[in-house]
PDB file of C-alpha atoms in Angstrom:
ATOM      1  CA  MET A   1      80.911 131.649  95.145  1.00  0.00           C
ATOM      2  CA  PRO A   2      83.115 134.333  96.101  1.00  0.00           C
ATOM      3  CA  THR A   3      86.961 134.066  95.010  1.00  0.00           C
ATOM      4  CA  TYR A   4      90.273 136.304  95.945  1.00  0.00           C
ATOM      5  CA  PHE A   5      92.707 135.365  93.096  1.00  0.00           C
ATOM      6  CA  GLY A   6      90.721 132.427  92.382  1.00  0.00           C
ATOM      7  CA  ARG A   7      90.846 131.127  95.733  1.00  0.00           C
ATOM      8  CA  VAL A   8      87.884 129.507  97.321  1.00  0.00           C
ATOM      9  CA  ALA A   9      86.848 129.006 100.889  1.00  0.00           C
ATOM     10  CA  ARG A  10      83.553 127.272 101.884  1.00  0.00           C
ATOM     11  CA  LEU A  11      82.262 126.398 105.322  1.00  0.00           C
ATOM     12  CA  GLN A  12      79.694 123.929 106.123  1.00  0.00           C
ATOM     13  CA  ILE A  13      78.153 123.582 109.540  1.00  0.00           C
ATOM     14  CA  GLN A  14      76.076 120.607 110.446  1.00  0.00           C
ATOM     15  CA  VAL A  15      74.382 120.141 113.809  1.00  0.00           C
ATOM     16  CA  PRO A  16      72.664 116.326 113.757  1.00  0.00           C
ATOM     17  CA  GLY A  17      69.206 116.490 113.098  1.00  0.00           C
ATOM     18  CA  GLN A  18      68.772 120.036 111.608  1.00  0.00           C
ATOM     19  CA  LEU A  19      69.585 121.409 108.679  1.00  0.00           C
ATOM     20  CA  GLY A  20      72.795 122.357 107.641  1.00  0.00           C
ATOM     21  CA  GLN A  21      74.523 125.684 106.684  1.00  0.00           C
ATOM     22  CA  GLU A  22      76.798 126.557 104.450  1.00  0.00           C
ATOM     23  CA  ILE A  23      78.773 129.750 104.414  1.00  0.00           C
ATOM     24  CA  ASP A  24      80.751 131.712 101.798  1.00  0.00           C
ATOM     25  CA  GLY A  25      82.158 134.974 101.466  1.00  0.00           C
ATOM     26  CA  LEU A  26      84.057 135.341 104.812  1.00  0.00           C
ATOM     27  CA  ARG A  27      87.593 135.710 105.686  1.00  0.00           C
ATOM     28  CA  VAL A  28      89.005 132.003 106.311  1.00  0.00           C
ATOM     29  CA  ARG A  29      92.377 131.454 107.844  1.00  0.00           C
ATOM     30  CA  LEU A  30      93.233 127.734 107.738  1.00  0.00           C
ATOM     31  CA  ARG A  31      96.245 125.544 109.080  1.00  0.00           C
ATOM     32  CA  SER A  32      95.891 121.460 108.878  1.00  0.00           C
ATOM     33  CA  ARG A  33      97.754 118.595 108.911  1.00  0.00           C
ATOM     34  CA  ARG A  34      97.296 114.980 107.876  1.00  0.00           C
ATOM     35  CA  SER A  35      99.481 112.322 108.676  1.00  0.00           C
ATOM     36  CA  GLY A  36      97.868 109.051 107.824  1.00  0.00           C
ATOM     37  CA  LYS A  37      98.147 107.916 111.457  1.00  0.00           C
ATOM     38  CA  GLY A  38      95.106 108.221 113.522  1.00  0.00           C
ATOM     39  CA  PHE A  39      93.314 111.357 114.008  1.00  0.00           C
ATOM     40  CA  ASP A  40      94.137 114.342 111.890  1.00  0.00           C
ATOM     41  CA  GLY A  41      93.006 117.955 112.782  1.00  0.00           C
ATOM     42  CA  ALA A  42      92.894 121.721 111.810  1.00  0.00           C
ATOM     43  CA  GLN A  43      92.753 125.118 112.877  1.00  0.00           C
ATOM     44  CA  ILE A  44      90.070 127.490 111.775  1.00  0.00           C
ATOM     45  CA  ASP A  45      89.677 131.228 112.043  1.00  0.00           C
ATOM     46  CA  VAL A  46      86.606 132.989 110.457  1.00  0.00           C
ATOM     47  CA  TRP A  47      86.091 136.628 110.355  1.00  0.00           C
ATOM     48  CA  GLY A  48      82.467 138.153 110.838  1.00  0.00           C
ATOM     49  CA  LEU A  49      80.845 134.674 112.006  1.00  0.00           C
ATOM     50  CA  SER A  50      77.256 135.089 112.835  1.00  0.00           C
ATOM     51  CA  THR A  51      76.208 134.480 117.012  1.00  0.00           C
ATOM     52  CA  ASP A  52      74.161 131.808 115.702  1.00  0.00           C
ATOM     53  CA  SER A  53      76.562 129.787 114.016  1.00  0.00           C
ATOM     54  CA  TYR A  54      79.019 130.674 117.122  1.00  0.00           C
ATOM     55  CA  GLY A  55      76.270 128.729 119.259  1.00  0.00           C
ATOM     56  CA  GLN A  56      75.960 125.615 116.963  1.00  0.00           C
ATOM     57  CA  LEU A  57      80.022 125.484 117.044  1.00  0.00           C
ATOM     58  CA  GLY A  58      79.541 125.293 121.098  1.00  0.00           C
ATOM     59  CA  ARG A  59      77.755 122.326 120.869  1.00  0.00           C
ATOM     60  CA  GLY A  60      79.659 118.903 121.218  1.00  0.00           C
ATOM     61  CA  ASP A  61      78.179 117.101 118.208  1.00  0.00           C
ATOM     62  CA  THR A  62      78.212 119.899 115.435  1.00  0.00           C
ATOM     63  CA  ILE A  63      80.604 119.146 112.403  1.00  0.00           C
ATOM     64  CA  THR A  64      82.385 121.315 110.387  1.00  0.00           C
ATOM     65  CA  ARG A  65      83.386 120.888 107.222  1.00  0.00           C
ATOM     66  CA  LEU A  66      85.851 122.982 105.330  1.00  0.00           C
ATOM     67  CA  VAL A  67      86.183 123.069 101.529  1.00  0.00           C
ATOM     68  CA  ALA A  68      88.802 125.014 100.169  1.00  0.00           C
ATOM     69  CA  GLY A  69      91.684 125.518  97.387  1.00  0.00           C
ATOM     70  CA  TYR A  70      90.924 127.503  93.872  1.00  0.00           C
ATOM     71  CA  GLN A  71      88.142 127.609  91.917  1.00  0.00           C
ATOM     72  CA  ASP A  72      88.919 125.166  89.088  1.00  0.00           C
ATOM     73  CA  GLY A  73      89.247 122.374  91.929  1.00  0.00           C
ATOM     74  CA  PRO A  74      88.338 123.054  95.386  1.00  0.00           C
ATOM     75  CA  GLY A  75      88.332 119.871  97.909  1.00  0.00           C
ATOM     76  CA  GLU A  76      87.924 119.121 101.567  1.00  0.00           C
ATOM     77  CA  VAL A  77      90.426 120.159 103.874  1.00  0.00           C
ATOM     78  CA  MET A  78      89.204 118.917 106.891  1.00  0.00           C
ATOM     79  CA  GLN A  79      85.511 117.669 108.685  1.00  0.00           C
ATOM     80  CA  GLY A  80      85.187 116.853 112.415  1.00  0.00           C
ATOM     81  CA  GLN A  81      83.718 118.109 115.442  1.00  0.00           C
ATOM     82  CA  VAL A  82      85.424 121.132 117.216  1.00  0.00           C
ATOM     83  CA  VAL A  83      87.867 119.866 119.784  1.00  0.00           C
ATOM     84  CA  PRO A  84      86.681 120.613 123.321  1.00  0.00           C
ATOM     85  CA  LEU A  85      87.845 123.822 125.053  1.00  0.00           C
ATOM     86  CA  SER A  86      89.407 125.131 121.593  1.00  0.00           C
ATOM     87  CA  LEU A  87      86.447 127.601 120.518  1.00  0.00           C
ATOM     88  CA  ARG A  88      87.391 131.115 120.882  1.00  0.00           C
ATOM     89  CA  ARG A  89      85.651 134.465 120.117  1.00  0.00           C
ATOM     90  CA  VAL A  90      88.022 137.791 120.135  1.00  0.00           C
ATOM     91  CA  VAL A  91      87.894 141.062 118.791  1.00  0.00           C
ATOM     92  CA  SER A  92      90.952 141.905 116.355  1.00  0.00           C
ATOM     93  CA  GLU A  93      91.275 145.250 114.623  1.00  0.00           C
ATOM     94  CA  GLY A  94      87.633 145.969 115.060  1.00  0.00           C
ATOM     95  CA  GLU A  95      86.274 142.511 113.450  1.00  0.00           C
ATOM     96  CA  VAL A  96      85.071 139.722 115.705  1.00  0.00           C
ATOM     97  CA  VAL A  97      86.992 136.674 114.678  1.00  0.00           C
ATOM     98  CA  THR A  98      85.907 133.262 115.720  1.00  0.00           C
ATOM     99  CA  SER A  99      88.500 130.640 116.362  1.00  0.00           C
ATOM    100  CA  TRP A 100      88.444 126.706 116.967  1.00  0.00           C
ATOM    101  CA  GLN A 101      90.148 123.304 116.072  1.00  0.00           C
ATOM    102  CA  VAL A 102      88.977 120.540 114.469  1.00  0.00           C
ATOM    103  CA  GLN A 103      89.875 117.038 115.097  1.00  0.00           C
ATOM    104  CA  GLU A 104      89.112 114.753 112.012  1.00  0.00           C
ATOM    105  CA  ALA A 105      86.031 111.959 112.382  1.00  0.00           C
ATOM    106  CA  THR A 106      84.736 112.957 115.887  1.00  0.00           C
ATOM    107  CA  THR A 107      86.479 113.828 118.729  1.00  0.00           C
ATOM    108  CA  ALA A 108      84.273 110.682 120.801  1.00  0.00           C
ATOM    109  CA  LEU A 109      85.585 108.263 118.250  1.00  0.00           C
ATOM    110  CA  ALA A 110      88.661 108.164 120.348  1.00  0.00           C
ATOM    111  CA  SER A 111      86.511 106.552 123.350  1.00  0.00           C
ATOM    112  CA  VAL A 112      84.212 104.434 121.561  1.00  0.00           C
ATOM    113  CA  THR A 113      84.035 100.911 122.987  1.00  0.00           C
ATOM    114  CA  LEU A 114      82.817  98.049 121.019  1.00  0.00           C
ATOM    115  CA  ALA A 115      81.331  94.526 122.334  1.00  0.00           C
ATOM    116  CA  THR A 116      80.822  92.091 119.316  1.00  0.00           C
ATOM    117  CA  SER A 117      82.196  88.811 118.162  1.00  0.00           C
ATOM    118  CA  TRP A 118      82.564  86.658 114.906  1.00  0.00           C
ATOM    119  CA  PRO A 119      82.413  82.670 116.365  1.00  0.00           C
ATOM    120  CA  GLY A 120      83.718  81.418 113.224  1.00  0.00           C
ATOM    121  CA  ALA A 121      86.407  82.326 110.738  1.00  0.00           C
ATOM    122  CA  VAL A 122      86.259  85.824 109.504  1.00  0.00           C
ATOM    123  CA  LYS A 123      88.763  88.023 107.308  1.00  0.00           C
ATOM    124  CA  ALA A 124      90.256  90.930 108.842  1.00  0.00           C
ATOM    125  CA  SER A 125      88.364  92.945 105.874  1.00  0.00           C
ATOM    126  CA  GLU A 126      84.861  91.681 107.172  1.00  0.00           C
ATOM    127  CA  VAL A 127      85.805  93.015 110.582  1.00  0.00           C
ATOM    128  CA  LEU A 128      86.863  96.440 109.501  1.00  0.00           C
ATOM    129  CA  SER A 129      83.948  96.983 107.336  1.00  0.00           C
ATOM    130  CA  TYR A 130      82.165  96.520 110.506  1.00  0.00           C
ATOM    131  CA  ILE A 131      83.760  98.662 112.614  1.00  0.00           C
ATOM    132  CA  ALA A 132      84.132 101.720 110.029  1.00  0.00           C
ATOM    133  CA  GLY A 133      79.853 101.298 109.531  1.00  0.00           C
ATOM    134  CA  ALA A 134      79.673 100.963 113.360  1.00  0.00           C
ATOM    135  CA  LEU A 135      81.609 104.120 113.421  1.00  0.00           C
ATOM    136  CA  GLY A 136      79.696 105.913 110.990  1.00  0.00           C
ATOM    137  CA  LEU A 137      83.148 105.947 108.511  1.00  0.00           C
ATOM    138  CA  ALA A 138      83.239 105.086 104.930  1.00  0.00           C
ATOM    139  CA  LEU A 139      85.612 102.160 104.117  1.00  0.00           C
ATOM    140  CA  PRO A 140      86.982 102.676 100.930  1.00  0.00           C
ATOM    141  CA  ALA A 141      87.774 100.082  98.304  1.00  0.00           C
ATOM    142  CA  GLN A 142      91.530  98.749  98.310  1.00  0.00           C
ATOM    143  CA  VAL A 143      93.112  95.782  98.731  1.00  0.00           C
ATOM    144  CA  LEU A 144      95.020  95.157 102.023  1.00  0.00           C
ATOM    145  CA  PRO A 145      98.723  93.850 101.930  1.00  0.00           C
ATOM    146  CA  VAL A 146      97.425  90.620 103.948  1.00  0.00           C
ATOM    147  CA  ASP A 147      94.135  90.069 104.635  1.00  0.00           C
ATOM    148  CA  LEU A 148      94.427  87.867 107.620  1.00  0.00           C
ATOM    149  CA  VAL A 149      91.770  85.079 108.181  1.00  0.00           C
ATOM    150  CA  TYR A 150      91.264  84.814 111.804  1.00  0.00           C
ATOM    151  CA  ALA A 151      90.304  80.690 111.670  1.00  0.00           C
ATOM    152  CA  ARG A 152      89.277  80.558 115.471  1.00  0.00           C
ATOM    153  CA  GLY A 153      86.904  83.918 115.265  1.00  0.00           C
ATOM    154  CA  PHE A 154      87.488  87.390 116.715  1.00  0.00           C
ATOM    155  CA  THR A 155      86.154  89.451 119.466  1.00  0.00           C
ATOM    156  CA  ALA A 156      86.266  93.114 118.895  1.00  0.00           C
ATOM    157  CA  TYR A 157      85.614  94.092 122.749  1.00  0.00           C
ATOM    158  CA  GLY A 158      87.214  97.349 124.350  1.00  0.00           C
ATOM    159  CA  LYS A 159      88.208 101.017 122.508  1.00  0.00           C
ATOM    160  CA  ALA A 160      87.880 100.897 118.928  1.00  0.00           C
ATOM    161  CA  ARG A 161      91.004 102.818 118.292  1.00  0.00           C
ATOM    162  CA  GLN A 162      93.122  99.878 120.040  1.00  0.00           C
ATOM    163  CA  ILE A 163      90.977  97.130 117.939  1.00  0.00           C
ATOM    164  CA  LEU A 164      91.624  99.203 114.805  1.00  0.00           C
ATOM    165  CA  THR A 165      95.439  99.209 115.650  1.00  0.00           C
ATOM    166  CA  THR A 166      95.656  95.337 116.386  1.00  0.00           C
ATOM    167  CA  LEU A 167      93.544  94.808 112.941  1.00  0.00           C
ATOM    168  CA  ALA A 168      95.930  97.115 111.276  1.00  0.00           C
ATOM    169  CA  THR A 169      98.883  95.783 112.446  1.00  0.00           C
ATOM    170  CA  ASP A 170      97.733  92.149 111.346  1.00  0.00           C
ATOM    171  CA  CYS A 171      97.082  93.256 107.865  1.00  0.00           C
ATOM    172  CA  GLY A 172     100.552  95.103 107.678  1.00  0.00           C
ATOM    173  CA  CYS A 173      98.988  98.582 107.581  1.00  0.00           C
ATOM    174  CA  THR A 174      98.478 101.687 110.137  1.00  0.00           C
ATOM    175  CA  TRP A 175      94.965 103.459 110.142  1.00  0.00           C
ATOM    176  CA  SER A 176      94.011 106.693 109.890  1.00  0.00           C
ATOM    177  CA  VAL A 177      90.661 108.678 109.354  1.00  0.00           C
ATOM    178  CA  GLN A 178      90.857 111.074 106.308  1.00  0.00           C
ATOM    179  CA  ALA A 179      87.681 113.125 104.778  1.00  0.00           C
ATOM    180  CA  GLY A 180      85.531 110.927 107.012  1.00  0.00           C
ATOM    181  CA  ARG A 181      86.915 107.538 105.660  1.00  0.00           C
ATOM    182  CA  LEU A 182      88.578 104.735 107.469  1.00  0.00           C
ATOM    183  CA  VAL A 183      92.059 104.403 105.771  1.00  0.00           C
ATOM    184  CA  LEU A 184      94.299 101.560 105.887  1.00  0.00           C
ATOM    185  CA  LEU A 185      97.549 102.559 104.507  1.00  0.00           C
ATOM    186  CA  PRO A 186     100.268 100.041 103.833  1.00  0.00           C
ATOM    187  CA  LEU A 187     103.504 100.069 105.830  1.00  0.00           C
ATOM    188  CA  ASP A 188     105.420 101.042 102.752  1.00  0.00           C
ATOM    189  CA  GLY A 189     103.434 104.134 102.507  1.00  0.00           C
ATOM    190  CA  ALA A 190     101.869 103.870  99.046  1.00  0.00           C
ATOM    191  CA  LEU A 191      98.117 103.497  98.784  1.00  0.00           C
ATOM    192  CA  ARG A 192      96.943 104.434  95.399  1.00  0.00           C
ATOM    193  CA  THR A 193      98.614 106.053  92.334  1.00  0.00           C
ATOM    194  CA  ARG A 194      97.199 109.606  91.429  1.00  0.00           C
ATOM    195  CA  ALA A 195      97.920 111.973  88.586  1.00  0.00           C
ATOM    196  CA  PHE A 196      99.629 114.614  90.638  1.00  0.00           C
ATOM    197  CA  VAL A 197     102.585 116.160  88.877  1.00  0.00           C
ATOM    198  CA  PHE A 198     104.094 119.084  90.799  1.00  0.00           C
ATOM    199  CA  ALA A 199     106.515 121.414  88.695  1.00  0.00           C
ATOM    200  CA  PRO A 200     107.236 125.257  88.104  1.00  0.00           C
ATOM    201  CA  SER A 201     104.767 125.129  85.334  1.00  0.00           C
ATOM    202  CA  SER A 202     101.989 123.194  87.272  1.00  0.00           C
ATOM    203  CA  GLY A 203     101.838 124.662  91.096  1.00  0.00           C
ATOM    204  CA  LEU A 204     105.363 124.138  92.356  1.00  0.00           C
ATOM    205  CA  ILE A 205     106.354 127.092  94.314  1.00  0.00           C
ATOM    206  CA  GLY A 206     110.474 127.492  94.968  1.00  0.00           C
ATOM    207  CA  TYR A 207     112.764 124.390  95.432  1.00  0.00           C
ATOM    208  CA  PRO A 208     112.044 120.941  97.008  1.00  0.00           C
ATOM    209  CA  GLU A 209     113.963 120.236  99.933  1.00  0.00           C
ATOM    210  CA  GLN A 210     115.263 117.156 101.754  1.00  0.00           C
ATOM    211  CA  VAL A 211     114.736 117.374 105.604  1.00  0.00           C
ATOM    212  CA  ASP A 212     114.828 114.328 108.076  1.00  0.00           C
ATOM    213  CA  GLY A 213     115.374 110.944 107.045  1.00  0.00           C
ATOM    214  CA  GLY A 214     116.035 111.891 103.103  1.00  0.00           C
ATOM    215  CA  ARG A 215     112.414 112.800 102.728  1.00  0.00           C
ATOM    216  CA  VAL A 216     111.490 115.872 100.893  1.00  0.00           C
ATOM    217  CA  ARG A 217     109.052 118.739 101.608  1.00  0.00           C
ATOM    218  CA  SER A 218     107.675 120.590  98.574  1.00  0.00           C
ATOM    219  CA  THR A 219     105.605 123.576  98.544  1.00  0.00           C
ATOM    220  CA  THR A 220     102.475 123.816  96.142  1.00  0.00           C
ATOM    221  CA  LEU A 221      99.722 126.220  95.172  1.00  0.00           C
ATOM    222  CA  MET A 222      96.798 124.450  97.470  1.00  0.00           C
ATOM    223  CA  GLN A 223      96.065 121.095  96.317  1.00  0.00           C
ATOM    224  CA  PRO A 224      93.324 119.519  98.755  1.00  0.00           C
ATOM    225  CA  GLY A 225      93.226 116.364  96.552  1.00  0.00           C
ATOM    226  CA  ILE A 226      96.250 115.085  97.962  1.00  0.00           C
ATOM    227  CA  PHE A 227      96.440 112.796 100.896  1.00  0.00           C
ATOM    228  CA  PRO A 228      99.251 110.731 102.787  1.00  0.00           C
ATOM    229  CA  GLY A 229      99.759 107.472 100.807  1.00  0.00           C
ATOM    230  CA  ASP A 230      98.984 109.092  97.333  1.00  0.00           C
ATOM    231  CA  THR A 231     102.092 109.082  94.750  1.00  0.00           C
ATOM    232  CA  TYR A 232     103.158 111.870  93.143  1.00  0.00           C
ATOM    233  CA  ARG A 233     105.703 113.360  90.512  1.00  0.00           C
ATOM    234  CA  LEU A 234     108.120 116.277  91.199  1.00  0.00           C
ATOM    235  CA  GLY A 235     109.337 117.824  88.074  1.00  0.00           C
ATOM    236  CA  GLY A 236     111.923 120.668  87.328  1.00  0.00           C
ATOM    237  CA  ASP A 237     115.667 120.116  88.010  1.00  0.00           C
ATOM    238  CA  THR A 238     115.475 119.814  91.675  1.00  0.00           C
ATOM    239  CA  LEU A 239     115.022 116.312  93.192  1.00  0.00           C
ATOM    240  CA  ALA A 240     112.886 115.170  90.551  1.00  0.00           C
ATOM    241  CA  GLY A 241     111.110 111.947  90.701  1.00  0.00           C
ATOM    242  CA  ASP A 242     108.446 109.922  91.690  1.00  0.00           C
ATOM    243  CA  TYR A 243     107.460 109.908  95.461  1.00  0.00           C
ATOM    244  CA  VAL A 244     104.956 108.530  98.055  1.00  0.00           C
ATOM    245  CA  ALA A 245     103.359 111.379 100.239  1.00  0.00           C
ATOM    246  CA  GLU A 246     103.513 111.258 104.047  1.00  0.00           C
ATOM    247  CA  GLN A 247     102.609 114.467 105.546  1.00  0.00           C
ATOM    248  CA  VAL A 248     100.103 116.967 103.853  1.00  0.00           C
ATOM    249  CA  GLU A 249      99.631 120.334 105.198  1.00  0.00           C
ATOM    250  CA  HIS A 250      97.156 123.170 103.833  1.00  0.00           C
ATOM    251  CA  ALA A 251      97.644 126.286 105.075  1.00  0.00           C
ATOM    252  CA  GLY A 252      96.600 129.848 104.052  1.00  0.00           C
ATOM    253  CA  ASP A 253      94.582 133.173 104.566  1.00  0.00           C
ATOM    254  CA  LEU A 254      91.805 133.938 102.060  1.00  0.00           C
ATOM    255  CA  TRP A 255      92.756 137.493 101.770  1.00  0.00           C
ATOM    256  CA  GLY A 256      96.322 136.862 102.669  1.00  0.00           C
ATOM    257  CA  ALA A 257      99.557 136.051 100.867  1.00  0.00           C
ATOM    258  CA  GLU A 258      99.806 132.415 101.964  1.00  0.00           C
ATOM    259  CA  TRP A 259      97.713 129.727 100.179  1.00  0.00           C
ATOM    260  CA  TYR A 260      99.812 126.570  99.861  1.00  0.00           C
ATOM    261  CA  SER A 261     100.153 122.972 100.601  1.00  0.00           C
ATOM    262  CA  TYR A 262     103.356 121.443 101.968  1.00  0.00           C
ATOM    263  CA  VAL A 263     103.927 117.821 100.937  1.00  0.00           C
ATOM    264  CA  THR A 264     106.318 115.959 102.601  1.00  0.00           C
ATOM    265  CA  GLY A 265     107.302 112.281 100.922  1.00  0.00           C
ATOM    266  CA  ARG A 266     109.965 109.957 100.151  1.00  0.00           C
ATOM    267  CA  VAL A 267     111.048 108.439  97.047  1.00  0.00           C
ATOM    268  CA  ALA A 268     108.724 105.873  95.670  1.00  0.00           C
ATOM    269  CA  LYS A 269     110.127 102.218  95.170  1.00  0.00           C
TER     270      LYS A 269
END
């Protein structure tokens, strides 16, 4: 796997029903954003992508998966379908640059409709598991703040997105799609405890700063493993403490200066 100052960027392109391809060694520029609400996305620019790969990206059902980070721990930055009309191919300084936007999960998910029902008592977690399976998403093992029981049954009829919002609200959560998983994030924002410690000796760049609403934004070396809802610790002598990630951005150019993650969080209770 080619590296540049220990950096890694690996692109996977998968057309349903065909063998996927994995692309290493090309210059990749990326910018992704996860907010833990609905669908997240990314902008990807690749230098020297082949004509065949460009043609595959033009299909409506092609899945793009981008793995990036550092050689000792790369991780998935984003996966999903190409956003309609976002695919571009231009010549810059004598090189062909292919650009496109990716929306987490599938762009079709926003318009998927469901028509099923449970005539007897059913738990919200059971309905959520069914919907996740119907949409081709994995549902991670997690404890809902409230696993409401619908004593008179439940009818899932209409837009999947709206039904998910109803279920999540009943359970005291918001929902999002992250790395091919349906994630239910409690309203207090904390989902799980992870061993992330950001300090000057472990990837923290510069000084954390306070932003809107008392939240704290930190810059680190690229950390693809952190997601909204994860708890982390800031070390050093500026705004040190435990936080819950609310927004995670990854940005960088494999051959450029930037290769960072930007984590915005609030103080953990």
